[in-house]
Structures are given as structure tokens and as C-alpha cells.
Short mmCIF file of C-alpha atoms in Angstrom, two decimals:
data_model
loop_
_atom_site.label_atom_id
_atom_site.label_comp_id
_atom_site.label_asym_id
_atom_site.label_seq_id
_atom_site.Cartn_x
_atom_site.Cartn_y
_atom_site.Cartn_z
CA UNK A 150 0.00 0.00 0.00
CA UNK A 151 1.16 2.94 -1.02
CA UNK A 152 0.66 6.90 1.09
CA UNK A 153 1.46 10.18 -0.35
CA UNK A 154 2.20 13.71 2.15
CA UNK A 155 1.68 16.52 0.33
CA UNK A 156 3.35 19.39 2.30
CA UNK A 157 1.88 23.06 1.71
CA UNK A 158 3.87 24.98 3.94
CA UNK A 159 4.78 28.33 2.29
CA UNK A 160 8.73 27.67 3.12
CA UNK A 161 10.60 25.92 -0.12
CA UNK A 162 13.39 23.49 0.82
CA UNK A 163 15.63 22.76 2.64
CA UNK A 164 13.85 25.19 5.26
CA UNK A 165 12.74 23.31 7.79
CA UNK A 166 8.90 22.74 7.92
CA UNK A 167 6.92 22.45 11.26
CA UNK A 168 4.00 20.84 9.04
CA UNK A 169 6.82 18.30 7.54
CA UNK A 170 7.76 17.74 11.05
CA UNK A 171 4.16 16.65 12.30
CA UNK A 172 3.23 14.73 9.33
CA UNK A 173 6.47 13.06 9.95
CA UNK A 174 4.66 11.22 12.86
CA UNK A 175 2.21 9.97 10.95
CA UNK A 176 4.16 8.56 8.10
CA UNK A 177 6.04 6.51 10.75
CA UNK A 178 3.11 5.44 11.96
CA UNK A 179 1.78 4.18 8.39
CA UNK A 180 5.29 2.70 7.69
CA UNK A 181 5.17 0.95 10.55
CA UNK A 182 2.18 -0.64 8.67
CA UNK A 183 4.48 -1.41 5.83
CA UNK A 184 2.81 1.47 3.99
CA UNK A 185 5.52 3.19 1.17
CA UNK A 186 5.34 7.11 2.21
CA UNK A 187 6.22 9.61 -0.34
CA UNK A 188 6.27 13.11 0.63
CA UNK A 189 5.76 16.01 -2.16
CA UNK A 190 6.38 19.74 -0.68
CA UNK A 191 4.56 21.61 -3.23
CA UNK A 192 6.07 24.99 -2.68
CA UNK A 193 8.89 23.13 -4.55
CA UNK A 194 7.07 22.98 -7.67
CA UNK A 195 5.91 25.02 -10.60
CA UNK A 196 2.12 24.66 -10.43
CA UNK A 197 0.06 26.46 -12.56
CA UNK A 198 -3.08 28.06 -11.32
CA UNK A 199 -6.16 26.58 -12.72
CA UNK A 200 -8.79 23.64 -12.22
CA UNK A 201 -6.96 20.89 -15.08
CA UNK A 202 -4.66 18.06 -14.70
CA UNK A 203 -2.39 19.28 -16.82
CA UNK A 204 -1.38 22.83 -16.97
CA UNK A 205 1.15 22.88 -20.05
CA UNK A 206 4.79 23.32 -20.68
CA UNK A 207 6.62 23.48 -17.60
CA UNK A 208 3.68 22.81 -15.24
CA UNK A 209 4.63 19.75 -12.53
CA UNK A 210 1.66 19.11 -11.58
CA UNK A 211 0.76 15.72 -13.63
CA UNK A 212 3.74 14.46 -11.76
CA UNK A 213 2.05 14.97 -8.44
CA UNK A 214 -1.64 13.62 -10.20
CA UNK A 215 0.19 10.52 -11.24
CA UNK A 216 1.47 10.26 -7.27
CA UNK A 217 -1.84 10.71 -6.91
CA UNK A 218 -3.38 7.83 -8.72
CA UNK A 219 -0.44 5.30 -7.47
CA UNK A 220 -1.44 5.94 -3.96
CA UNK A 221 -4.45 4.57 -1.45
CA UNK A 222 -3.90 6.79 1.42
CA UNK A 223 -3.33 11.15 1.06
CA UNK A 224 -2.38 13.36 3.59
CA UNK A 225 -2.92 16.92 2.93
CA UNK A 226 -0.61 18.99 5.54
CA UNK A 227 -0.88 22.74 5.93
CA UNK A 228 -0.28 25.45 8.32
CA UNK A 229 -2.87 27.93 9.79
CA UNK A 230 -2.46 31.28 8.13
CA UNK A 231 -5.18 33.91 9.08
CA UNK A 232 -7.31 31.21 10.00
CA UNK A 233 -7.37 29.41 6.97
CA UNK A 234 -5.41 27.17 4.82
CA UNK A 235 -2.10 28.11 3.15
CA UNK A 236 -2.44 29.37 -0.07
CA UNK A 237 -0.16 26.48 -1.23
CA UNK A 238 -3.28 23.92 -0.37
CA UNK A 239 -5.37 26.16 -2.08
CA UNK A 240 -3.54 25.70 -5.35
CA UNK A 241 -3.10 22.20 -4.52
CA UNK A 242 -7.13 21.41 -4.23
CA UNK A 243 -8.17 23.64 -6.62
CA UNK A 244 -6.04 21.17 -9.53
CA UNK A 245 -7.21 18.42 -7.79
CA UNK A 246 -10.25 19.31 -8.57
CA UNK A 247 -9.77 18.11 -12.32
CA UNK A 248 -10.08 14.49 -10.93
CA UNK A 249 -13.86 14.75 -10.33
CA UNK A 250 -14.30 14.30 -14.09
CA UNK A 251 -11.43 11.28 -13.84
CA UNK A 252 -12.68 7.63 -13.94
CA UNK A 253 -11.36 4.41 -13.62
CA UNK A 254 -12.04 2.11 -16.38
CA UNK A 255 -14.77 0.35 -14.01
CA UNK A 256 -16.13 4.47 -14.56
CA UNK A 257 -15.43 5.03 -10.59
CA UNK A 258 -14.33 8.86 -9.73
CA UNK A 259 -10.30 8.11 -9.03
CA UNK A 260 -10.54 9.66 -5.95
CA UNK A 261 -12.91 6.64 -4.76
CA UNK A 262 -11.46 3.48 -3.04
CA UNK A 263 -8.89 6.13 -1.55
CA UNK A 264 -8.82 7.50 1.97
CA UNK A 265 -7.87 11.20 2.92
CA UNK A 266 -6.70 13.06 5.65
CA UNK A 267 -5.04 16.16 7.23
CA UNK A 268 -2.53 17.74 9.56
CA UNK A 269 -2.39 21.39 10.52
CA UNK A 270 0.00 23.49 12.56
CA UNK A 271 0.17 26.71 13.61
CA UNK A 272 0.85 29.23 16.67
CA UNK A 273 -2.56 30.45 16.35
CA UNK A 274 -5.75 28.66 16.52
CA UNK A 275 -8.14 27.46 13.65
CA UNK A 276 -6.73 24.42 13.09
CA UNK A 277 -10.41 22.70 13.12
CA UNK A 278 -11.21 25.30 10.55
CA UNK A 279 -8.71 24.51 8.08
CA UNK A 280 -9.63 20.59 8.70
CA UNK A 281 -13.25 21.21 7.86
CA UNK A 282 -11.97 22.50 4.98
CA UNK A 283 -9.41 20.64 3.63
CA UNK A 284 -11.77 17.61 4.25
CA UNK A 285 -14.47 19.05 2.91
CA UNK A 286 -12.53 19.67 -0.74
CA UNK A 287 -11.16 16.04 -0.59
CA UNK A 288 -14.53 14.38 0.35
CA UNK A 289 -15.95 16.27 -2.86
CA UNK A 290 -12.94 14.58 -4.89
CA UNK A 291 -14.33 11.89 -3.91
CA UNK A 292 -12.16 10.81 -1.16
CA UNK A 293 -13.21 8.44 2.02
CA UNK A 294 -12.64 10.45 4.99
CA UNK A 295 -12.09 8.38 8.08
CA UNK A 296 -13.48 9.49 11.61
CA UNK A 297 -10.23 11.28 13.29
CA UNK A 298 -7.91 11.31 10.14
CA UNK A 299 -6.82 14.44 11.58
CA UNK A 300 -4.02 15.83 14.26
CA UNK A 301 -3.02 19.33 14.77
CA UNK A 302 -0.38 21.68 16.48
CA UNK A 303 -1.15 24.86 18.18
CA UNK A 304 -1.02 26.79 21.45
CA UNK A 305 -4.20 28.63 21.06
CA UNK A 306 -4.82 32.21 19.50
CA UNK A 307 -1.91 34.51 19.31
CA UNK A 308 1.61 34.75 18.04
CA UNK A 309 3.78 32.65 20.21
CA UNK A 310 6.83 29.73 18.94
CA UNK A 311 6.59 27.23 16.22
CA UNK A 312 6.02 23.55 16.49
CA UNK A 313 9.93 22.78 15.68
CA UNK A 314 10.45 25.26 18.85
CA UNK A 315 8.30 24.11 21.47
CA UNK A 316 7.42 20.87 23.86
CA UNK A 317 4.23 21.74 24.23
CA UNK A 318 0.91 20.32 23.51
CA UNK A 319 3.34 17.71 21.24
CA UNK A 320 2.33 14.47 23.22
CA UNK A 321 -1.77 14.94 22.56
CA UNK A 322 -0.46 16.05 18.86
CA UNK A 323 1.38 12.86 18.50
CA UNK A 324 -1.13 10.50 19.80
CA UNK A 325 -3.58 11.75 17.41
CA UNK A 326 -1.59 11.30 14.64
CA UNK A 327 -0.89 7.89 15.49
CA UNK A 328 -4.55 7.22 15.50
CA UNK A 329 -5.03 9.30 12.44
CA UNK A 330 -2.63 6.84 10.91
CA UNK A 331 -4.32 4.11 12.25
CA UNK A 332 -7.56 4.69 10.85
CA UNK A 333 -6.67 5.74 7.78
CA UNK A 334 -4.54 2.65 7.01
CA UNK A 335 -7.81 0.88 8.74
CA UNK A 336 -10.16 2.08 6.31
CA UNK A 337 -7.91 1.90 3.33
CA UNK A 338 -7.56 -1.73 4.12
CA UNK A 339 -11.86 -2.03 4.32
CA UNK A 340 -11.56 -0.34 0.68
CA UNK A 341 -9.22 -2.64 -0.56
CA UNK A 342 -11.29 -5.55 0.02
CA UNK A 343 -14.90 -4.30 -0.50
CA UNK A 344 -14.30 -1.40 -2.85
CA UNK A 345 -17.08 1.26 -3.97
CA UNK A 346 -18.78 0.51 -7.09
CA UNK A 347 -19.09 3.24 -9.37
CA UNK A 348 -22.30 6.21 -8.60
CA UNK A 349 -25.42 5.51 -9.82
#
């Protein structure tokens, strides 16, 4: 079984990435399930705004779509900025978005038959916010969300230090994540062996 990170801090290698760091947990977790992680920081990348799979010369993105379709389990991973998603995971769902018109040739979505999830981190809080929405996007895709596919990082409203920085509130972060892993692995298994039929 095969999982796929995609990072979308706003801080391009080799900075070091307190969203990298979290999801870090849970892709041990999943290995430890003899899951192959891959982890794509999309910063990185050249990816053309718009709602296709393919954006042109030079775009990277069908790189990342064919990551995509390789994979069972995805982990979206973003940090809180004004309360909301990174602009990175932004770009990131809106050319996902081309795979709602995608089908398998049993004429499934491509999403379905995969399981989604999401990490967050940030010094201030809306973390459930940016879940809600990043789960929201994938479950339109087409994803299976799992209960709890989620962990997040924060020490409530307000500036203060960085995940990378600071002990705190890491523990209940890391359990979650564990779980997170757990279930998603969990349900991706289900899928495996009773997969969706195609709508309708």
C-alpha cells in the first residue's frame, strides 16, 4: 500500500517545515504498517493556477496527479495562516479538482477506493477550521474520509513559537496522529477488500 504527504507549507526546501515535522509522525506510523510514504512539498514545484490536470509546458503538476493515482492513502498537511489554509493547499485542491471528471475504467471517480486526511500546525488557533476544509474539498474529490484522520499543532490564538520550537501540547499532537494513521490505514484496508462501485 502505497501513502502520499503533500506538504503546503509556504517555506521551499531545505527550510525546515513544522508541518513536515508533524506529518512526519504519521508517516512513521503508516510505515510501521508497511505502507511506502512519499512526501511532495509543493512549494517546490511550478504549479500552474487553474482547475486541469495538466497545466502545459513546464507545469509539474501531472507528476504529483500521477502520485496521486499510485497511492491509497493522502495526507494533505498545511499550516494555519489567518485562520485558513495556506495558499499552497489552495492551489493544490483547486487542480485536484480536475479528478472529479477522472474515472477508472470500471467508470469510478479516481478519488474513490482512496482515503484522505489532514494535519495542521500553527501558533494560532483554527486548526479545526482549516480541517473542515481541507476535508471538505477532498470528500468532494471523492475521497473516504475516516473518523479522526486528523491531528493538529497549536497553542491557542496569538503569536507565540513554532512547532519545531516548542514541547508543548506535542504528546496529545502525537497520539492523534498515530490514530489518524491508524484509521486511515484501517479504512484503506476495508476499501481494498470491499471497494465502492461506481455512482449511480
Amino acid at each position: 500500500m502505497k501513502a502520499l504527504v503533500i506538504n503546503c507549507t509556504l517555506k521551499a526546501s531545505p527550510e525546515p517545515s513544522n508541518t513536515e515535522a508533524l506529518s512526519g509522525v504519521v508517516a512513521e506510523r503508516l510505515s510501521k504498517h508497511e505502507v511506502e510514504v512519499d512526501l511532495v512539498r509543493a512549494v517546490d514545484l511550478h504549479l500552474v493556477p487553474g482547475v486541469v490536470t495538466d497545466g502545459g509546458d513546464g507545469d509539474e503538476w501531472p507528476r504529483v496527479h500521477a502520485k496521486l493515482l499510485e497511492s491509497e492513502i493522502l495526507i494533505i498537511a498545511s499550516p494555519t495562516w489567518l485562520g485558513r489554509p495556506s495558499s499552497v493547499a489552495q492551489r493544490v485542491l483547486e487542480r485536484m479538482n480536475a479528478m472529479m471528471s477522472e474515472t477508472d475504467d470500471e467508470n469510478r471517480p479516481v478519488a474513490y477506493n482512496r482515503v484522505a486526511g489532514v494535519v495542521v500546525t500553527g501558533n494560532e488557533d483554527g486548526a479545526h477550521h482549516v480541517i473542515s476544509e481541507i476535508s471538505g474539498a477532498l470528500a468532494d474529490i471523492g475521497y473516504t474520509i475516516p473518523g479522526q484522520a486528523w491531528t493538529y499543532w497549536h497553542l491557542g490564538p496569538g503569536p507565540g513559537p513554532d512547532y519545531l520550537d516548542e514541547q508543548r501540547g506535542r504528546e496529545w499532537a502525537h497520539d492523534t496522529g498515530r490514530a489518524m494513521a491508524d484509521n486511515l490505514f484501517g479504512v484503506a484496508r476495508a476499501l481494498t477488500t470491499h471497494p465502492l462501485s461506481a455512482p449511480g
